[in-house]
Short mmCIF file of C-alpha atoms in Angstrom, two decimals:
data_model
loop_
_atom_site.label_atom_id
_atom_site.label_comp_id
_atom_site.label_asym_id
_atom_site.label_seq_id
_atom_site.Cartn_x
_atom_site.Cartn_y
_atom_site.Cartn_z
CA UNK A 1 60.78 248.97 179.03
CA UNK A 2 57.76 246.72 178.51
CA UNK A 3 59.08 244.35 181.58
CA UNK A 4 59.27 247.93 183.41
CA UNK A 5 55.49 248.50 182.76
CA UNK A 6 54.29 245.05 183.23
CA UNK A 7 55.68 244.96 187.09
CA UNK A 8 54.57 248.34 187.40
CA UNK A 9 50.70 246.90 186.78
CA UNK A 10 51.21 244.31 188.69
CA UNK A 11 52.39 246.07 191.75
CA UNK A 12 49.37 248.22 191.74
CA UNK A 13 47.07 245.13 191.05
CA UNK A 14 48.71 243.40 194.26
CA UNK A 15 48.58 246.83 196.22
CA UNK A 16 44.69 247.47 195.46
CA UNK A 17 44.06 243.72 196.64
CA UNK A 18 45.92 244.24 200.09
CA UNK A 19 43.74 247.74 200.17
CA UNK A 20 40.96 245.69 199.98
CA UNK A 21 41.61 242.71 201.83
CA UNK A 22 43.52 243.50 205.00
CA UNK A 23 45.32 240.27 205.91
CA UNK A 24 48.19 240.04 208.03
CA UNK A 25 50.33 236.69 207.80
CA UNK A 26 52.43 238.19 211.10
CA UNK A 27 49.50 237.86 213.20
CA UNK A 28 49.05 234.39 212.36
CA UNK A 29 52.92 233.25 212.78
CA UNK A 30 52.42 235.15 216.04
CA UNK A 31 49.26 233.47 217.43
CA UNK A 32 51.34 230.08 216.91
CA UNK A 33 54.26 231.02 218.43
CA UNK A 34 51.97 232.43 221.21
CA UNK A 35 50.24 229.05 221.29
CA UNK A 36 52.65 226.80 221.82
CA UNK A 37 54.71 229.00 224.04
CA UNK A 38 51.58 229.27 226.03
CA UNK A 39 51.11 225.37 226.37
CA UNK A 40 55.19 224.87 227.25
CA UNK A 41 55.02 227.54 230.28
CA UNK A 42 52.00 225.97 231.79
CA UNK A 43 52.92 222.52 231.46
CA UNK A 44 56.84 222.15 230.34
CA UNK A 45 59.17 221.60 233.45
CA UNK A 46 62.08 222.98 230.79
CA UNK A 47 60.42 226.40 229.92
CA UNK A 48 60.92 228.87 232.70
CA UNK A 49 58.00 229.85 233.56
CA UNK A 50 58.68 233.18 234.84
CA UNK A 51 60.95 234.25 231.87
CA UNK A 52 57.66 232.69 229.55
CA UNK A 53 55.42 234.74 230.96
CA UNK A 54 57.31 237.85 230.62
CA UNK A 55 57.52 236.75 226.87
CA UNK A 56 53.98 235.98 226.67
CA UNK A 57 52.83 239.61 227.51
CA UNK A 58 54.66 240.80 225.00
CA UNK A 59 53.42 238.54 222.43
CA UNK A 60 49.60 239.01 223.90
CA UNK A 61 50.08 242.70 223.33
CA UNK A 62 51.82 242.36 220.15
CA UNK A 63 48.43 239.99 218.46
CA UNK A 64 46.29 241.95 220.08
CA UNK A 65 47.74 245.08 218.57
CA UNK A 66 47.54 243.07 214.60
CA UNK A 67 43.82 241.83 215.16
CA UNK A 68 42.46 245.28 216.95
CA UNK A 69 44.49 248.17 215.36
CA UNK A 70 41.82 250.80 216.08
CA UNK A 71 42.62 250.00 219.75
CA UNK A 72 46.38 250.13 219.52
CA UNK A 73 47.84 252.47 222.32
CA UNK A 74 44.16 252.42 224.39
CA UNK A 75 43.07 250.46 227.39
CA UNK A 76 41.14 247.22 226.53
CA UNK A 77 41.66 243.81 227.14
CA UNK A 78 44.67 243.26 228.91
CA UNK A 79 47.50 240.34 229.70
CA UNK A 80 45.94 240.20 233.30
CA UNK A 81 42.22 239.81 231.89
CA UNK A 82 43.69 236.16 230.35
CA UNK A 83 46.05 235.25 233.62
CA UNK A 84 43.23 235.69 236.12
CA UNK A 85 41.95 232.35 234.12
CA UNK A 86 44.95 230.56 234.70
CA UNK A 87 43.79 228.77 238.15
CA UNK A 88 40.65 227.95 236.69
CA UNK A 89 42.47 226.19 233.21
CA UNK A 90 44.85 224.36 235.18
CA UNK A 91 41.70 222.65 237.14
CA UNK A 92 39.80 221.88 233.73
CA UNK A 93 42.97 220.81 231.97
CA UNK A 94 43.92 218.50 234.89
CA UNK A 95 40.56 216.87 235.22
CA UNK A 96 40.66 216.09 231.36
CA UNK A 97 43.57 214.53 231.78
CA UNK A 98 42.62 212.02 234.21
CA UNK A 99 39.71 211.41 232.73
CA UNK A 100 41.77 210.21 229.41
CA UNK A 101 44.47 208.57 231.77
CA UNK A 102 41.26 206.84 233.86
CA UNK A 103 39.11 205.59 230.19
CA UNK A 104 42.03 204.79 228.13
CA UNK A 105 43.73 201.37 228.87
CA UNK A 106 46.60 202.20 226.78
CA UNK A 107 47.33 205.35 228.77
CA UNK A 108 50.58 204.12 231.08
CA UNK A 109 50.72 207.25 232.64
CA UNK A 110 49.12 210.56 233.25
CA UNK A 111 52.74 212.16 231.98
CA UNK A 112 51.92 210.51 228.59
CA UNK A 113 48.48 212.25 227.82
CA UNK A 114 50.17 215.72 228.52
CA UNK A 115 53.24 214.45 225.82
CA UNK A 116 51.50 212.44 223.49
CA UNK A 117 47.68 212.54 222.93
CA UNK A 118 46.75 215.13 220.51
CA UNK A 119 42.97 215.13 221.81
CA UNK A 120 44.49 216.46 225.21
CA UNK A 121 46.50 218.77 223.27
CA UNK A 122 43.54 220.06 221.30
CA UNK A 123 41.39 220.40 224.34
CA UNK A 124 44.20 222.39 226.26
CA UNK A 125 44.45 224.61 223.11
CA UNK A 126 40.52 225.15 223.07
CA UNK A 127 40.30 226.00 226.43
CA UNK A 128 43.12 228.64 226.34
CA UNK A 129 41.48 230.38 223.52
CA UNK A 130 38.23 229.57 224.88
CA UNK A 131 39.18 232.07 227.61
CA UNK A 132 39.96 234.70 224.94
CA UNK A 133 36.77 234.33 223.00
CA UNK A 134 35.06 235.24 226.40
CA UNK A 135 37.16 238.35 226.64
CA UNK A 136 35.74 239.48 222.81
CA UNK A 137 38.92 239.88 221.16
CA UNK A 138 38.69 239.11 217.16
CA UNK A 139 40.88 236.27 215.08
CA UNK A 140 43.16 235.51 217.97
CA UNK A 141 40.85 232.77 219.52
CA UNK A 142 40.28 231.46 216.41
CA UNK A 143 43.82 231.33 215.13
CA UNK A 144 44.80 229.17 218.24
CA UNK A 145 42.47 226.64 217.85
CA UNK A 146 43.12 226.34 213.42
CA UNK A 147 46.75 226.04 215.23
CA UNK A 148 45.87 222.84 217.25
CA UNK A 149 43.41 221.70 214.26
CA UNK A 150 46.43 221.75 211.69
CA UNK A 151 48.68 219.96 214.11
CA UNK A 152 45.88 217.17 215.51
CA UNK A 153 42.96 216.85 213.06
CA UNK A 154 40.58 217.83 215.99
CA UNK A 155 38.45 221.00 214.83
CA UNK A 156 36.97 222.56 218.29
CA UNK A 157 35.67 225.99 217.80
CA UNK A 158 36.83 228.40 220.35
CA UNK A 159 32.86 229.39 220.97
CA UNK A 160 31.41 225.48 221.97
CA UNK A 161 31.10 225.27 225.37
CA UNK A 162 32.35 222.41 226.76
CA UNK A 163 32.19 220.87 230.55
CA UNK A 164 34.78 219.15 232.89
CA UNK A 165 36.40 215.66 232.33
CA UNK A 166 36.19 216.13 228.22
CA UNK A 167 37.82 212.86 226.91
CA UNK A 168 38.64 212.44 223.16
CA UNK A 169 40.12 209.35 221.85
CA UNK A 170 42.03 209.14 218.92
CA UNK A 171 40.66 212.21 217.67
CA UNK A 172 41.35 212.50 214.15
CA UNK A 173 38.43 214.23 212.10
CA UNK A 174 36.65 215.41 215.08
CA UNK A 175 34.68 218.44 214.29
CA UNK A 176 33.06 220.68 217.22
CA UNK A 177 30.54 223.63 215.82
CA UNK A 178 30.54 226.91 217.45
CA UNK A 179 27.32 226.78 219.32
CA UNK A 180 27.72 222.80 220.60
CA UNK A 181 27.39 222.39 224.06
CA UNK A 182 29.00 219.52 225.96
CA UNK A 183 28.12 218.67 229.31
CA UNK A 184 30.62 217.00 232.01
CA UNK A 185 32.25 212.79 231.27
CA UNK A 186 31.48 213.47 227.86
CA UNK A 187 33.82 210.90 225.51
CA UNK A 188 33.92 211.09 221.84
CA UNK A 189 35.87 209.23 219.51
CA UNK A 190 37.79 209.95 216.14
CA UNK A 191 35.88 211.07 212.87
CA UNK A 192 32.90 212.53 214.86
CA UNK A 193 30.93 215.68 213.82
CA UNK A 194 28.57 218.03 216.16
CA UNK A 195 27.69 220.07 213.53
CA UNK A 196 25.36 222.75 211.94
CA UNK A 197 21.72 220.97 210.22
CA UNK A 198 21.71 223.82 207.71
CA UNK A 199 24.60 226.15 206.93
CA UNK A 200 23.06 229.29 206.24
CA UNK A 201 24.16 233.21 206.98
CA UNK A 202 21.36 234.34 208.42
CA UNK A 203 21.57 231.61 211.11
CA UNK A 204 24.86 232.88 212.66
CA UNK A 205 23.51 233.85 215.52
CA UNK A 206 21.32 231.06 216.54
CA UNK A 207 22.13 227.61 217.77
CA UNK A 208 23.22 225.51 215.06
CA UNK A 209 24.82 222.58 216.53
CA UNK A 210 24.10 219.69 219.01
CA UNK A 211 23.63 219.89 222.64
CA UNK A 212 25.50 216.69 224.67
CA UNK A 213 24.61 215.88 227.91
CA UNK A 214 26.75 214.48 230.87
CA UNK A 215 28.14 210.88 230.54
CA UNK A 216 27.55 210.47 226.71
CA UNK A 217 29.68 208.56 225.06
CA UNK A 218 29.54 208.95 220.93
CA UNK A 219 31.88 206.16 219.28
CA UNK A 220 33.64 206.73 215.81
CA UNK A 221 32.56 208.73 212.37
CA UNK A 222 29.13 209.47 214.28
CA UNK A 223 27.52 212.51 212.80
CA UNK A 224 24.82 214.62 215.25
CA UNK A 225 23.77 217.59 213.79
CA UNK A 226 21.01 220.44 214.56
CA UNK A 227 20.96 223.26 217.70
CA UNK A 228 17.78 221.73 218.68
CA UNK A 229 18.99 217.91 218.56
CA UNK A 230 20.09 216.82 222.28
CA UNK A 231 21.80 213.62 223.36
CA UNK A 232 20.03 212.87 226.53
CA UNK A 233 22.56 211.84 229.81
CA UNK A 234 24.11 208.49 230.01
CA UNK A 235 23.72 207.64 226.68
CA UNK A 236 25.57 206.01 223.82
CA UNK A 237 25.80 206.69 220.35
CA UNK A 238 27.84 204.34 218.10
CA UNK A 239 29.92 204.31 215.07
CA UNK A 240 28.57 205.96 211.64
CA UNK A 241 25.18 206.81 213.40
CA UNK A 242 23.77 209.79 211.75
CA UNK A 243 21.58 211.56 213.92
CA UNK A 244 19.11 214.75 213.81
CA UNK A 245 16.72 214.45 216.08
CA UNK A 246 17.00 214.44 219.83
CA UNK A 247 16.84 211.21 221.91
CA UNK A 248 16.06 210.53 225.90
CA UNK A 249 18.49 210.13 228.10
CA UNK A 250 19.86 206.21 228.87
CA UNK A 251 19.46 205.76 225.10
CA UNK A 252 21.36 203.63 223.14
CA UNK A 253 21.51 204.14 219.25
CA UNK A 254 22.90 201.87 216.50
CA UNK A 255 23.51 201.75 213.05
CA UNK A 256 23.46 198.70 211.69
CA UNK A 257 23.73 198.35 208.13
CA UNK A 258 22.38 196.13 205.75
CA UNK A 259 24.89 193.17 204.21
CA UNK A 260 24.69 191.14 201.71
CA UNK A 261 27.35 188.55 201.13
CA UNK A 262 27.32 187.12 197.60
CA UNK A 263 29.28 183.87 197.21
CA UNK A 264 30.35 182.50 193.55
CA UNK A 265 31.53 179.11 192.41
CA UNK A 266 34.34 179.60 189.59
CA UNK A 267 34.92 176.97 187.37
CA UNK A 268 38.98 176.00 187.14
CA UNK A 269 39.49 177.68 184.22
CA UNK A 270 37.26 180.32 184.05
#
């Protein structure tokens, strides 16, 4: 009897938390399968494209349903709002890709960045739910992009903007803020963070994080952080540089630490 009453609490415990917090775990297992379904019917020559699509709607409609249910039945952003993009992400994808395949020296073929670099991945990702960001619907966009985060290490919020020819190397730690912008040839290597100055509430609406512009190139565990700090054009920022403040373009910034080698004689049986 006592076990009786003891589940009995508990179920109305865990019932009052899911009235409170409404989380649904389906529309996250959705949004991935979505995801990478999405990815395989652009750029998979063994997913039909035609029967992917067909699948696709259905999935669109069915996350769309989970993260809006006050819309569910009634007109609002549709399947064909996304696939008018499609022409459009194809021409941004394709141009990252040869912009990793043109930089990278280890790159032996432009068929290897689509298999087998997770910053192309991670940009393909962004862009897709970059496109349903723009369209205003709620979790999805981010979902998609925690999705490619969990699989790559690259952390690209679906509201940076970012420009053509985006090349990330490596890629592992990389951390893009919501308001960054990123102009075109940009190239940023593993461990880098465009991030927020302060992380406060009351600042969500307001530009938090860096503004890149075209041709920069920011080299490993960099940090640049501020919605007023801009890299100027053609410039380079290198490794473990911690930056604030905005700098001209044709710049070149350094760290260079401080060493101090200490040598000592040991005695043969000390």
């Amino acid at each position: 009897m006592k076990n009786i009453m003891n589940q009995s609490k508990l179920l109305q415990a865990i019932n009052k938390q899911k009235q409170e917090i409404k989380v649904s775990v389906a529309l996250k297992q959705e949004s991935q399968r979505f995801t990478i379904l999405l990815f395989n019917a652009l750029f998979d020559q063994g997913t039909e494209a035609e029967k992917a699509l067909v699948e696709l709607e259905d999935l669109f409609l069915k996350i769309r349903n989970l993260a809006c249910p006050d819309i569910v039945g009634r007109p609002c952003k549709t399947w064909e709002d996304f696939t008018h993009s499609i022409p459009d992400l194809f021409c941004s994808l394709k141009k990252d890709a040869t912009a990793i395949f043109n930089n990278d020296p280890a790159a032996k073929s432009i068929e290897e960045v689509y298999l087998a670099y997770p910053g192309f991945f991670a940009i393909s990702i962004y862009r897709m739910a970059r496109e349903f960001f723009k369209l205003g619907l709620p979790l999805i966009p981010r979902l998609m992009t925690e999705y490619a985060h969990q699989l790559t290490g690259i952390d690209i919020h679906p509201g940076a903007q970012i420009g053509n020819s985006f090349f990330i190397d490596h890629g592992t730690g990389i951390v893009i803020g919501e308001t960054t912008e990123i102009h075109d040839n940009v190239k940023i290597y593993q461990g880098v963070t465009l991030g927020a100055l302060k992380v406060k509430k009351h600042l969500k609406n307001s530009k938090r994080h860096p503004t890149i512009e075209k041709n920069v190139v920011i080299y490993a565990n960099a940090s640049i952080l501020g919605g007023e700090t801009v890299i100027g054009e053609n410039s380079m920022v290198g490794g473990n540089t911690w930056l604030t403040a905005s700098i001209p373009k044709n710049s070149r910034v350094l760290h260079t630490p401080e060493l101090q080698i200490i040598t000592k004689s040991y005695k043969k049986n000390e």
